[in-house]
Amino acid sequence: WKKTMKVAVTGAAGQISNHLLFMLASGEVFGRDQPVSLQLLGSERSREALEGVAMELEDSLYPLLREVKLGIDPLKVFEDADWALLIGAKPRGPGMERKDLLDINGQIFQEQARALNEVASRDCKMLVVGNPCNTNALIGLHNAPDLPRRNWHALTRLDENRAKCQLALKAGKFYTSVTNMCVWGNHSTTQVPDFINAKIGGKRAGNVIRDSKWLKEEFTPKVANRGGALIKKWGRSSAASTAVSIADHLRSLYVPTAPGDCFSTAIYTEGNPYGLDEDLIFSMPCRSNGDGNYEVIQDFAIDDWLREKLAETEQELQKERDCVGHLIPG
Ligand code: NDP
């Protein structure tokens, strides 16, 4: 047996976790030969609910699940964590400005990052899901100076999955035929689903869907506004598909990326090959050799249209960073 993988999860009594925890425990994410321990962070608010979650996990008799640890103190819950899945965050309420949300959630991520810096495994990897996820991850990175900066991720895989779905539907092909699909930038409406480099059945998407007006004017808003459209129908935000995308994200790091393919993850831009501001968490095309790490793909074609869109999402992230300057040391 492999060494147990210790996975800390925040917001563990929330909607997304309610789907995700069972996928983690079953072995479908880290592998059928990888024992896992789940270290769940809750709050006074969620204490009872969290105990309920743990009971359901225990009753599922997952052979790979070695331990379920619960707590409300990040310094205890994050101890020796190999992964921290940071899902818990205050949702945006009616009339709340983005700036207020950035501030409230930024404080949560500052505190959790400091705790990770103290007690997590020295190679702990972090995936921020709680919104605004890119900037929360940037705050985290700067408040955990002893952890590798490249280990911070923010989730844009749901956006990638949504983009693949829309291209496949438009082309009348199955989802798996869409490859090399990167969603660049912020997990927000300025995100950039890249149909320039995407392929359908191995051909450039623009040569399969010969409708540049649709690609430029309809595809992007369809993908970027999918979350809002779902809330209107369902009455709550996407939970199951988000959990699936978190599982996809993690699996992409432990299974070698197929030649000519990529996955999207928002990572630190330091030293990036695309001339982007070097102090942002920005989604870029990556590949992995399956060891849990990634490299940024260097040779994506950037035309004028894409360059302009990348600049817009970059500016939005710079503005978000300006709003949380007080949470970033030095
Ligand atoms: P839920 O509302 O179900 O759960 C959120 C959890 O956050 C709660 O269980 C709560 O846990 C915790 N929380 C922390 N601070 C607060 C606070 N001040 N007020 C209320 N709750 C708080 O949310 P979801 O699981 O549906 O979503 C979690 C996050 O993921 C959200 O920020 C959402 O916007 C984001 N998201 C990101 C996506 C992406 O693609 N990046 C996609 C979909 C959602 P506790 O009481 O234990 O602290």
mmCIF file of C-alpha atoms and ligand atoms in Angstrom:
data_model
loop_
_atom_site.group_PDB
_atom_site.id
_atom_site.type_symbol
_atom_site.label_atom_id
_atom_site.label_comp_id
_atom_site.label_asym_id
_atom_site.label_seq_id
_atom_site.Cartn_x
_atom_site.Cartn_y
_atom_site.Cartn_z
ATOM 1 C CA TRP A 1 0.000 0.000 0.000
ATOM 2 C CA LYS A 2 1.032 3.551 -0.656
ATOM 3 C CA LYS A 3 1.490 6.083 2.161
ATOM 4 C CA THR A 4 -1.863 7.550 3.208
ATOM 5 C CA MET A 5 -2.708 10.814 1.412
ATOM 6 C CA LYS A 6 -3.935 13.369 3.927
ATOM 7 C CA VAL A 7 -6.576 15.599 2.374
ATOM 8 C CA ALA A 8 -7.868 18.612 4.298
ATOM 9 C CA VAL A 9 -11.194 20.052 3.149
ATOM 10 C CA THR A 10 -12.826 23.311 4.280
ATOM 11 C CA GLY A 11 -16.521 24.071 3.887
ATOM 12 C CA ALA A 12 -16.829 20.338 4.407
ATOM 13 C CA ALA A 13 -20.496 20.492 5.405
ATOM 14 C CA GLY A 14 -21.377 22.551 2.305
ATOM 15 C CA GLN A 15 -23.041 21.556 -0.962
ATOM 16 C CA ILE A 16 -19.934 20.907 -3.052
ATOM 17 C CA SER A 17 -18.247 18.841 -0.355
ATOM 18 C CA ASN A 18 -21.380 16.755 0.017
ATOM 19 C CA HIS A 19 -20.576 15.320 -3.418
ATOM 20 C CA LEU A 20 -16.795 15.590 -3.377
ATOM 21 C CA LEU A 21 -15.962 13.810 -0.112
ATOM 22 C CA PHE A 22 -17.502 10.556 -1.315
ATOM 23 C CA MET A 23 -15.537 10.712 -4.562
ATOM 24 C CA LEU A 24 -12.306 11.271 -2.618
ATOM 25 C CA ALA A 25 -13.052 8.375 -0.270
ATOM 26 C CA SER A 26 -13.954 5.957 -3.068
ATOM 27 C CA GLY A 27 -10.537 6.044 -4.736
ATOM 28 C CA GLU A 28 -11.800 7.447 -8.043
ATOM 29 C CA VAL A 29 -9.723 10.606 -7.613
ATOM 30 C CA PHE A 30 -6.309 9.636 -6.246
ATOM 31 C CA GLY A 31 -6.393 6.032 -7.415
ATOM 32 C CA ARG A 32 -7.758 2.682 -6.270
ATOM 33 C CA ASP A 33 -4.486 1.856 -4.491
ATOM 34 C CA GLN A 34 -4.170 5.168 -2.638
ATOM 35 C CA PRO A 35 -5.414 5.220 0.975
ATOM 36 C CA VAL A 36 -6.769 8.610 2.049
ATOM 37 C CA SER A 37 -7.454 10.363 5.307
ATOM 38 C CA LEU A 38 -9.978 13.210 5.318
ATOM 39 C CA GLN A 39 -9.379 16.147 7.652
ATOM 40 C CA LEU A 40 -12.517 18.251 7.643
ATOM 41 C CA LEU A 41 -12.615 21.855 8.771
ATOM 42 C CA GLY A 42 -15.907 23.262 9.978
ATOM 43 C CA SER A 43 -17.019 26.074 12.256
ATOM 44 C CA GLU A 44 -19.315 26.534 15.252
ATOM 45 C CA ARG A 45 -22.028 27.003 12.632
ATOM 46 C CA SER A 46 -21.458 23.648 10.985
ATOM 47 C CA ARG A 47 -20.231 21.481 13.869
ATOM 48 C CA GLU A 48 -23.311 19.209 14.019
ATOM 49 C CA ALA A 49 -23.666 19.002 10.246
ATOM 50 C CA LEU A 50 -20.035 17.970 9.976
ATOM 51 C CA GLU A 51 -20.569 15.132 12.433
ATOM 52 C CA GLY A 52 -23.433 14.012 10.191
ATOM 53 C CA VAL A 53 -21.127 14.045 7.152
ATOM 54 C CA ALA A 54 -18.574 11.936 9.027
ATOM 55 C CA MET A 55 -21.287 9.412 9.987
ATOM 56 C CA GLU A 56 -22.288 9.020 6.329
ATOM 57 C CA LEU A 57 -18.660 8.543 5.314
ATOM 58 C CA GLU A 58 -18.166 5.891 8.014
ATOM 59 C CA ASP A 59 -21.338 4.056 7.015
ATOM 60 C CA SER A 60 -20.131 3.870 3.415
ATOM 61 C CA LEU A 61 -17.335 1.425 4.432
ATOM 62 C CA TYR A 62 -14.844 2.743 1.884
ATOM 63 C CA PRO A 63 -11.827 0.437 2.086
ATOM 64 C CA LEU A 64 -9.400 3.238 1.180
ATOM 65 C CA LEU A 65 -10.687 5.701 3.797
ATOM 66 C CA ARG A 66 -8.295 5.355 6.734
ATOM 67 C CA GLU A 67 -9.448 8.211 8.959
ATOM 68 C CA VAL A 68 -11.976 11.046 9.173
ATOM 69 C CA LYS A 69 -10.809 13.855 11.410
ATOM 70 C CA LEU A 70 -13.083 16.799 12.261
ATOM 71 C CA GLY A 71 -12.319 20.144 13.804
ATOM 72 C CA ILE A 72 -12.804 23.876 13.834
ATOM 73 C CA ASP A 73 -9.191 24.885 14.439
ATOM 74 C CA PRO A 74 -7.197 25.073 11.172
ATOM 75 C CA LEU A 75 -3.947 24.602 13.110
ATOM 76 C CA LYS A 76 -5.139 21.124 14.119
ATOM 77 C CA VAL A 77 -7.132 20.155 11.022
ATOM 78 C CA PHE A 78 -4.392 21.075 8.527
ATOM 79 C CA GLU A 79 -1.701 19.106 10.365
ATOM 80 C CA ASP A 80 0.548 17.229 7.868
ATOM 81 C CA ALA A 81 -1.969 17.781 5.055
ATOM 82 C CA ASP A 82 -0.728 16.747 1.586
ATOM 83 C CA TRP A 83 -3.638 18.550 -0.082
ATOM 84 C CA ALA A 84 -5.851 21.373 1.159
ATOM 85 C CA LEU A 85 -9.094 21.785 -0.757
ATOM 86 C CA LEU A 86 -10.262 25.244 0.301
ATOM 87 C CA ILE A 87 -13.960 25.274 -0.518
ATOM 88 C CA GLY A 88 -15.566 27.125 2.409
ATOM 89 C CA ALA A 89 -16.338 30.791 1.791
ATOM 90 C CA LYS A 90 -19.100 33.228 2.515
ATOM 91 C CA PRO A 91 -21.439 33.393 -0.446
ATOM 92 C CA ARG A 92 -22.112 36.761 -2.052
ATOM 93 C CA GLY A 93 -25.319 38.148 -0.542
ATOM 94 C CA PRO A 94 -27.828 40.536 -2.095
ATOM 95 C CA GLY A 95 -26.485 44.073 -2.447
ATOM 96 C CA MET A 96 -22.993 42.987 -1.443
ATOM 97 C CA GLU A 97 -20.188 44.625 -3.417
ATOM 98 C CA ARG A 98 -17.459 42.408 -4.891
ATOM 99 C CA LYS A 99 -15.009 44.457 -2.795
ATOM 100 C CA ASP A 100 -16.803 43.468 0.454
ATOM 101 C CA LEU A 101 -16.762 39.820 -0.544
ATOM 102 C CA LEU A 102 -13.069 40.065 -1.397
ATOM 103 C CA ASP A 103 -12.394 41.486 2.034
ATOM 104 C CA ILE A 104 -14.481 39.010 4.083
ATOM 105 C CA ASN A 105 -13.303 35.928 2.230
ATOM 106 C CA GLY A 106 -9.777 37.272 1.971
ATOM 107 C CA GLN A 107 -9.576 37.262 5.763
ATOM 108 C CA ILE A 108 -10.669 33.607 5.878
ATOM 109 C CA PHE A 109 -7.964 32.679 3.365
ATOM 110 C CA GLN A 110 -5.324 34.713 5.162
ATOM 111 C CA GLU A 111 -5.977 32.838 8.401
ATOM 112 C CA GLN A 112 -6.081 29.433 6.709
ATOM 113 C CA ALA A 113 -2.886 30.084 4.741
ATOM 114 C CA ARG A 114 -1.040 31.040 7.922
ATOM 115 C CA ALA A 115 -2.183 27.786 9.502
ATOM 116 C CA LEU A 116 -1.106 25.756 6.452
ATOM 117 C CA ASN A 117 2.261 27.486 6.562
ATOM 118 C CA GLU A 118 2.688 26.346 10.175
ATOM 119 C CA VAL A 119 1.456 22.771 10.158
ATOM 120 C CA ALA A 120 0.849 21.304 6.678
ATOM 121 C CA SER A 121 3.253 18.969 4.858
ATOM 122 C CA ARG A 122 6.131 21.024 3.373
ATOM 123 C CA ASP A 123 4.969 20.028 -0.117
ATOM 124 C CA CYS A 124 1.267 20.572 0.581
ATOM 125 C CA LYS A 125 -0.734 21.486 -2.512
ATOM 126 C CA MET A 126 -3.665 23.856 -2.264
ATOM 127 C CA LEU A 127 -6.744 24.133 -4.472
ATOM 128 C CA VAL A 128 -8.914 27.183 -3.810
ATOM 129 C CA VAL A 129 -12.564 26.813 -4.813
ATOM 130 C CA GLY A 130 -14.244 29.415 -2.563
ATOM 131 C CA ASN A 131 -14.865 32.614 -4.495
ATOM 132 C CA PRO A 132 -13.359 34.893 -5.628
ATOM 133 C CA CYS A 133 -11.027 31.930 -5.987
ATOM 134 C CA ASN A 134 -8.116 33.436 -7.956
ATOM 135 C CA THR A 135 -7.611 36.318 -5.552
ATOM 136 C CA ASN A 136 -8.239 34.173 -2.479
ATOM 137 C CA ALA A 137 -5.430 31.914 -3.734
ATOM 138 C CA LEU A 138 -3.153 34.942 -4.235
ATOM 139 C CA ILE A 139 -3.807 36.022 -0.633
ATOM 140 C CA GLY A 140 -3.112 32.463 0.495
ATOM 141 C CA LEU A 141 0.148 32.247 -1.431
ATOM 142 C CA HIS A 142 1.480 35.455 0.109
ATOM 143 C CA ASN A 143 0.501 34.390 3.623
ATOM 144 C CA ALA A 144 2.232 31.014 3.412
ATOM 145 C CA PRO A 145 5.829 31.984 2.618
ATOM 146 C CA ASP A 146 7.252 28.566 3.549
ATOM 147 C CA LEU A 147 5.113 26.589 1.105
ATOM 148 C CA PRO A 148 6.034 26.381 -2.610
ATOM 149 C CA ARG A 149 4.250 29.099 -4.576
ATOM 150 C CA ARG A 150 3.690 26.800 -7.502
ATOM 151 C CA ASN A 151 1.594 24.543 -5.252
ATOM 152 C CA TRP A 152 -1.308 27.041 -5.188
ATOM 153 C CA HIS A 153 -4.161 26.411 -7.608
ATOM 154 C CA ALA A 154 -7.558 28.038 -8.075
ATOM 155 C CA LEU A 155 -10.306 26.049 -9.755
ATOM 156 C CA THR A 156 -11.099 26.862 -13.387
ATOM 157 C CA ARG A 157 -11.737 23.281 -14.401
ATOM 158 C CA LEU A 158 -15.502 23.709 -14.187
ATOM 159 C CA ASP A 159 -15.183 26.499 -16.764
ATOM 160 C CA GLU A 160 -13.091 24.218 -18.982
ATOM 161 C CA ASN A 161 -15.669 21.441 -18.695
ATOM 162 C CA ARG A 162 -18.466 23.869 -19.553
ATOM 163 C CA ALA A 163 -16.534 25.137 -22.566
ATOM 164 C CA LYS A 164 -15.933 21.584 -23.824
ATOM 165 C CA CYS A 165 -19.625 20.839 -23.417
ATOM 166 C CA GLN A 166 -20.694 23.873 -25.470
ATOM 167 C CA LEU A 167 -18.187 23.187 -28.282
ATOM 168 C CA ALA A 168 -19.223 19.543 -28.456
ATOM 169 C CA LEU A 169 -22.926 20.456 -28.583
ATOM 170 C CA LYS A 170 -22.381 23.035 -31.309
ATOM 171 C CA ALA A 171 -20.222 20.664 -33.381
ATOM 172 C CA GLY A 172 -22.607 17.738 -32.858
ATOM 173 C CA LYS A 173 -19.736 15.602 -31.492
ATOM 174 C CA PHE A 174 -19.190 13.757 -28.241
ATOM 175 C CA TYR A 175 -17.509 15.621 -25.339
ATOM 176 C CA THR A 176 -14.387 13.493 -25.450
ATOM 177 C CA SER A 177 -13.602 14.711 -28.976
ATOM 178 C CA VAL A 178 -12.836 18.210 -27.590
ATOM 179 C CA THR A 179 -9.192 18.523 -26.505
ATOM 180 C CA ASN A 180 -6.581 21.193 -25.774
ATOM 181 C CA MET A 181 -9.322 23.361 -24.237
ATOM 182 C CA CYS A 182 -7.939 26.071 -21.994
ATOM 183 C CA VAL A 183 -9.969 28.657 -20.121
ATOM 184 C CA TRP A 184 -7.585 31.509 -19.345
ATOM 185 C CA GLY A 185 -7.597 34.098 -16.564
ATOM 186 C CA ASN A 186 -10.079 34.793 -13.818
ATOM 187 C CA HIS A 187 -12.911 32.495 -12.708
ATOM 188 C CA SER A 188 -15.420 35.265 -13.458
ATOM 189 C CA THR A 189 -17.281 36.641 -16.445
ATOM 190 C CA THR A 190 -13.998 37.947 -17.908
ATOM 191 C CA GLN A 191 -12.695 34.375 -18.263
ATOM 192 C CA VAL A 192 -11.414 33.489 -21.724
ATOM 193 C CA PRO A 193 -12.465 30.091 -23.136
ATOM 194 C CA ASP A 194 -9.824 29.625 -25.856
ATOM 195 C CA PHE A 195 -11.412 28.308 -29.063
ATOM 196 C CA ILE A 196 -8.299 29.340 -31.020
ATOM 197 C CA ASN A 197 -6.181 26.479 -29.626
ATOM 198 C CA ALA A 198 -9.023 24.037 -28.837
ATOM 199 C CA LYS A 199 -9.421 20.996 -31.071
ATOM 200 C CA ILE A 200 -12.441 18.927 -32.013
ATOM 201 C CA GLY A 201 -11.621 15.442 -33.280
ATOM 202 C CA GLY A 202 -7.984 16.567 -33.616
ATOM 203 C CA LYS A 203 -8.838 19.546 -35.877
ATOM 204 C CA ARG A 204 -8.845 23.206 -34.880
ATOM 205 C CA ALA A 205 -12.255 24.075 -33.398
ATOM 206 C CA GLY A 206 -12.595 26.999 -35.845
ATOM 207 C CA ASN A 207 -12.217 24.572 -38.780
ATOM 208 C CA VAL A 208 -14.998 22.350 -37.450
ATOM 209 C CA ILE A 209 -17.393 25.041 -36.238
ATOM 210 C CA ARG A 210 -17.180 27.417 -39.204
ATOM 211 C CA ASP A 211 -19.065 30.177 -37.452
ATOM 212 C CA SER A 212 -16.670 32.780 -36.161
ATOM 213 C CA LYS A 213 -19.520 35.067 -35.032
ATOM 214 C CA TRP A 214 -20.871 32.301 -32.764
ATOM 215 C CA LEU A 215 -17.397 31.503 -31.444
ATOM 216 C CA LYS A 216 -16.576 35.134 -30.704
ATOM 217 C CA GLU A 217 -19.935 36.465 -29.569
ATOM 218 C CA GLU A 218 -22.007 33.583 -28.210
ATOM 219 C CA PHE A 219 -19.679 30.842 -27.042
ATOM 220 C CA THR A 220 -17.810 32.884 -24.428
ATOM 221 C CA PRO A 221 -20.885 34.377 -22.670
ATOM 222 C CA LYS A 222 -22.590 30.967 -22.768
ATOM 223 C CA VAL A 223 -19.666 29.445 -20.858
ATOM 224 C CA ALA A 224 -19.041 32.423 -18.582
ATOM 225 C CA ASN A 225 -22.705 32.838 -17.602
ATOM 226 C CA ARG A 226 -23.480 29.156 -17.233
ATOM 227 C CA GLY A 227 -23.216 29.338 -13.424
ATOM 228 C CA GLY A 228 -25.762 32.175 -13.234
ATOM 229 C CA ALA A 229 -28.132 30.408 -15.652
ATOM 230 C CA LEU A 230 -27.973 27.292 -13.492
ATOM 231 C CA ILE A 231 -28.791 29.227 -10.312
ATOM 232 C CA LYS A 232 -31.915 30.595 -12.036
ATOM 233 C CA LYS A 233 -33.139 27.097 -12.904
ATOM 234 C CA TRP A 234 -31.981 25.144 -9.888
ATOM 235 C CA GLY A 235 -32.279 27.786 -7.175
ATOM 236 C CA ARG A 236 -28.740 27.143 -5.917
ATOM 237 C CA SER A 237 -25.254 27.162 -7.334
ATOM 238 C CA SER A 238 -23.659 24.226 -9.115
ATOM 239 C CA ALA A 239 -22.511 21.648 -6.614
ATOM 240 C CA ALA A 240 -22.346 18.216 -8.278
ATOM 241 C CA SER A 241 -20.633 19.449 -11.456
ATOM 242 C CA THR A 242 -18.241 21.537 -9.357
ATOM 243 C CA ALA A 243 -17.315 18.460 -7.324
ATOM 244 C CA VAL A 244 -16.766 16.519 -10.568
ATOM 245 C CA SER A 245 -14.511 19.297 -11.857
ATOM 246 C CA ILE A 246 -12.470 19.279 -8.633
ATOM 247 C CA ALA A 247 -12.021 15.529 -9.087
ATOM 248 C CA ASP A 248 -11.022 16.124 -12.733
ATOM 249 C CA HIS A 249 -8.550 18.797 -11.642
ATOM 250 C CA LEU A 250 -6.866 16.512 -9.119
ATOM 251 C CA ARG A 251 -6.817 13.537 -11.478
ATOM 252 C CA SER A 252 -5.159 15.675 -14.180
ATOM 253 C CA LEU A 253 -2.173 16.051 -11.867
ATOM 254 C CA TYR A 254 -1.857 12.310 -11.166
ATOM 255 C CA VAL A 255 -2.430 10.958 -14.674
ATOM 256 C CA PRO A 256 0.023 11.968 -17.443
ATOM 257 C CA THR A 257 -1.524 14.451 -19.888
ATOM 258 C CA ALA A 258 -2.012 12.977 -23.368
ATOM 259 C CA PRO A 259 0.271 14.448 -26.059
ATOM 260 C CA GLY A 260 -1.364 17.509 -27.659
ATOM 261 C CA ASP A 261 -3.800 17.963 -24.791
ATOM 262 C CA CYS A 262 -3.857 20.328 -21.808
ATOM 263 C CA PHE A 263 -5.849 21.157 -18.692
ATOM 264 C CA SER A 264 -6.728 24.538 -17.207
ATOM 265 C CA THR A 265 -5.683 25.562 -13.737
ATOM 266 C CA ALA A 266 -5.211 29.007 -12.247
ATOM 267 C CA ILE A 267 -1.657 29.179 -10.926
ATOM 268 C CA TYR A 268 0.948 31.743 -9.947
ATOM 269 C CA THR A 269 2.143 33.731 -12.954
ATOM 270 C CA GLU A 270 5.757 34.216 -11.800
ATOM 271 C CA GLY A 271 8.003 33.495 -14.834
ATOM 272 C CA ASN A 272 5.038 32.824 -17.157
ATOM 273 C CA PRO A 273 5.815 32.553 -20.883
ATOM 274 C CA TYR A 274 2.911 34.774 -22.030
ATOM 275 C CA GLY A 275 4.082 38.166 -20.723
ATOM 276 C CA LEU A 276 1.339 38.375 -18.079
ATOM 277 C CA ASP A 277 1.645 40.338 -14.820
ATOM 278 C CA GLU A 278 3.891 38.098 -12.690
ATOM 279 C CA ASP A 279 1.983 38.440 -9.408
ATOM 280 C CA LEU A 280 -1.431 36.987 -10.161
ATOM 281 C CA ILE A 281 -3.206 33.658 -9.949
ATOM 282 C CA PHE A 282 -4.192 33.259 -13.599
ATOM 283 C CA SER A 283 -5.612 30.252 -15.404
ATOM 284 C CA MET A 284 -3.273 28.920 -18.089
ATOM 285 C CA PRO A 285 -2.866 25.769 -20.217
ATOM 286 C CA CYS A 286 -0.881 23.130 -18.321
ATOM 287 C CA ARG A 287 0.238 19.541 -18.622
ATOM 288 C CA SER A 288 1.469 16.998 -16.083
ATOM 289 C CA ASN A 289 3.646 13.910 -16.138
ATOM 290 C CA GLY A 290 1.405 12.423 -13.451
ATOM 291 C CA ASP A 291 3.555 13.108 -10.380
ATOM 292 C CA GLY A 292 1.188 15.689 -8.853
ATOM 293 C CA ASN A 293 3.036 18.627 -10.447
ATOM 294 C CA TYR A 294 2.442 20.540 -13.687
ATOM 295 C CA GLU A 295 4.187 22.669 -16.259
ATOM 296 C CA VAL A 296 2.731 25.572 -18.216
ATOM 297 C CA ILE A 297 2.477 24.842 -21.939
ATOM 298 C CA GLN A 298 4.665 27.415 -23.677
ATOM 299 C CA ASP A 299 3.478 27.439 -27.241
ATOM 300 C CA PHE A 300 -0.226 28.272 -27.318
ATOM 301 C CA ALA A 301 -0.992 30.542 -30.291
ATOM 302 C CA ILE A 302 -2.074 34.004 -29.135
ATOM 303 C CA ASP A 303 -3.753 36.083 -31.844
ATOM 304 C CA ASP A 304 -4.835 39.732 -31.483
ATOM 305 C CA TRP A 305 -8.343 38.781 -30.364
ATOM 306 C CA LEU A 306 -7.069 36.460 -27.648
ATOM 307 C CA ARG A 307 -4.439 38.964 -26.539
ATOM 308 C CA GLU A 308 -7.088 41.629 -26.025
ATOM 309 C CA LYS A 309 -9.291 39.253 -23.996
ATOM 310 C CA LEU A 310 -6.333 38.151 -21.869
ATOM 311 C CA ALA A 311 -5.588 41.799 -21.104
ATOM 312 C CA GLU A 312 -9.198 42.349 -19.910
ATOM 313 C CA THR A 313 -9.173 39.426 -17.482
ATOM 314 C CA GLU A 314 -5.654 40.385 -16.345
ATOM 315 C CA GLN A 315 -6.851 43.933 -15.557
ATOM 316 C CA GLU A 316 -9.772 42.578 -13.547
ATOM 317 C CA LEU A 317 -7.396 40.454 -11.476
ATOM 318 C CA GLN A 318 -5.095 43.441 -10.942
ATOM 319 C CA LYS A 319 -8.083 45.422 -9.620
ATOM 320 C CA GLU A 320 -9.039 42.571 -7.285
ATOM 321 C CA ARG A 321 -5.445 42.491 -6.032
ATOM 322 C CA ASP A 322 -5.604 46.239 -5.363
ATOM 323 C CA CYS A 323 -8.713 45.701 -3.198
ATOM 324 C CA VAL A 324 -6.947 43.170 -0.949
ATOM 325 C CA GLY A 325 -3.568 44.874 -0.595
ATOM 326 C CA HIS A 326 -4.098 45.054 3.181
ATOM 327 C CA LEU A 327 -4.253 41.221 3.342
ATOM 328 C CA ILE A 328 -0.985 40.706 1.456
ATOM 329 C CA PRO A 329 2.121 41.155 3.614
ATOM 330 C CA GLY A 330 5.162 43.121 2.443
HETATM 331 P P1 NDP B 1 -22.182 26.243 0.655
HETATM 332 O O1 NDP B 1 -22.886 27.506 0.959
HETATM 333 O O2 NDP B 1 -22.921 24.976 0.571
HETATM 334 O O3 NDP B 1 -21.004 25.956 1.693
HETATM 335 C C1 NDP B 1 -20.127 26.904 1.960
HETATM 336 C C2 NDP B 1 -19.438 26.599 3.271
HETATM 337 O O4 NDP B 1 -18.643 27.741 3.462
HETATM 338 C C3 NDP B 1 -20.388 26.490 4.422
HETATM 339 O O5 NDP B 1 -20.638 25.144 4.704
HETATM 340 C C4 NDP B 1 -19.589 27.183 5.526
HETATM 341 O O6 NDP B 1 -18.928 26.184 6.256
HETATM 342 C C5 NDP B 1 -18.472 27.925 4.827
HETATM 343 N N1 NDP B 1 -18.379 29.331 5.229
HETATM 344 C C6 NDP B 1 -17.220 29.908 5.558
HETATM 345 N N2 NDP B 1 -17.418 31.162 5.948
HETATM 346 C C7 NDP B 1 -18.729 31.422 5.855
HETATM 347 C C8 NDP B 1 -19.518 32.558 6.138
HETATM 348 N N3 NDP B 1 -18.957 33.705 6.595
HETATM 349 N N4 NDP B 1 -20.846 32.454 5.928
HETATM 350 C C9 NDP B 1 -21.399 31.317 5.476
HETATM 351 N N5 NDP B 1 -20.672 30.199 5.199
HETATM 352 C C10 NDP B 1 -19.342 30.266 5.389
HETATM 353 O O7 NDP B 1 -21.364 26.586 -0.671
HETATM 354 P P2 NDP B 1 -20.890 25.655 -1.847
HETATM 355 O O8 NDP B 1 -20.297 24.403 -1.302
HETATM 356 O O9 NDP B 1 -21.988 25.568 -2.838
HETATM 357 O O10 NDP B 1 -19.756 26.608 -2.494
HETATM 358 C C11 NDP B 1 -18.574 26.904 -1.777
HETATM 359 C C12 NDP B 1 -17.764 27.955 -2.508
HETATM 360 O O11 NDP B 1 -17.389 27.494 -3.803
HETATM 361 C C13 NDP B 1 -18.476 29.297 -2.747
HETATM 362 O O12 NDP B 1 -17.570 30.348 -2.489
HETATM 363 C C14 NDP B 1 -18.788 29.275 -4.240
HETATM 364 O O13 NDP B 1 -18.875 30.568 -4.773
HETATM 365 C C15 NDP B 1 -17.567 28.533 -4.751
HETATM 366 N N6 NDP B 1 -17.718 27.933 -6.080
HETATM 367 C C16 NDP B 1 -16.621 27.982 -6.896
HETATM 368 C C17 NDP B 1 -16.658 27.423 -8.154
HETATM 369 C C18 NDP B 1 -15.455 27.484 -9.036
HETATM 370 O O14 NDP B 1 -15.543 27.007 -10.170
HETATM 371 N N7 NDP B 1 -14.315 28.004 -8.618
HETATM 372 C C19 NDP B 1 -17.883 26.790 -8.666
HETATM 373 C C20 NDP B 1 -18.965 26.747 -7.699
HETATM 374 C C21 NDP B 1 -18.866 27.310 -6.460
HETATM 375 P P3 NDP B 1 -18.484 26.352 7.766
HETATM 376 O O15 NDP B 1 -19.680 26.839 8.525
HETATM 377 O O16 NDP B 1 -18.079 24.979 8.089
HETATM 378 O O17 NDP B 1 -17.352 27.340 7.764
#
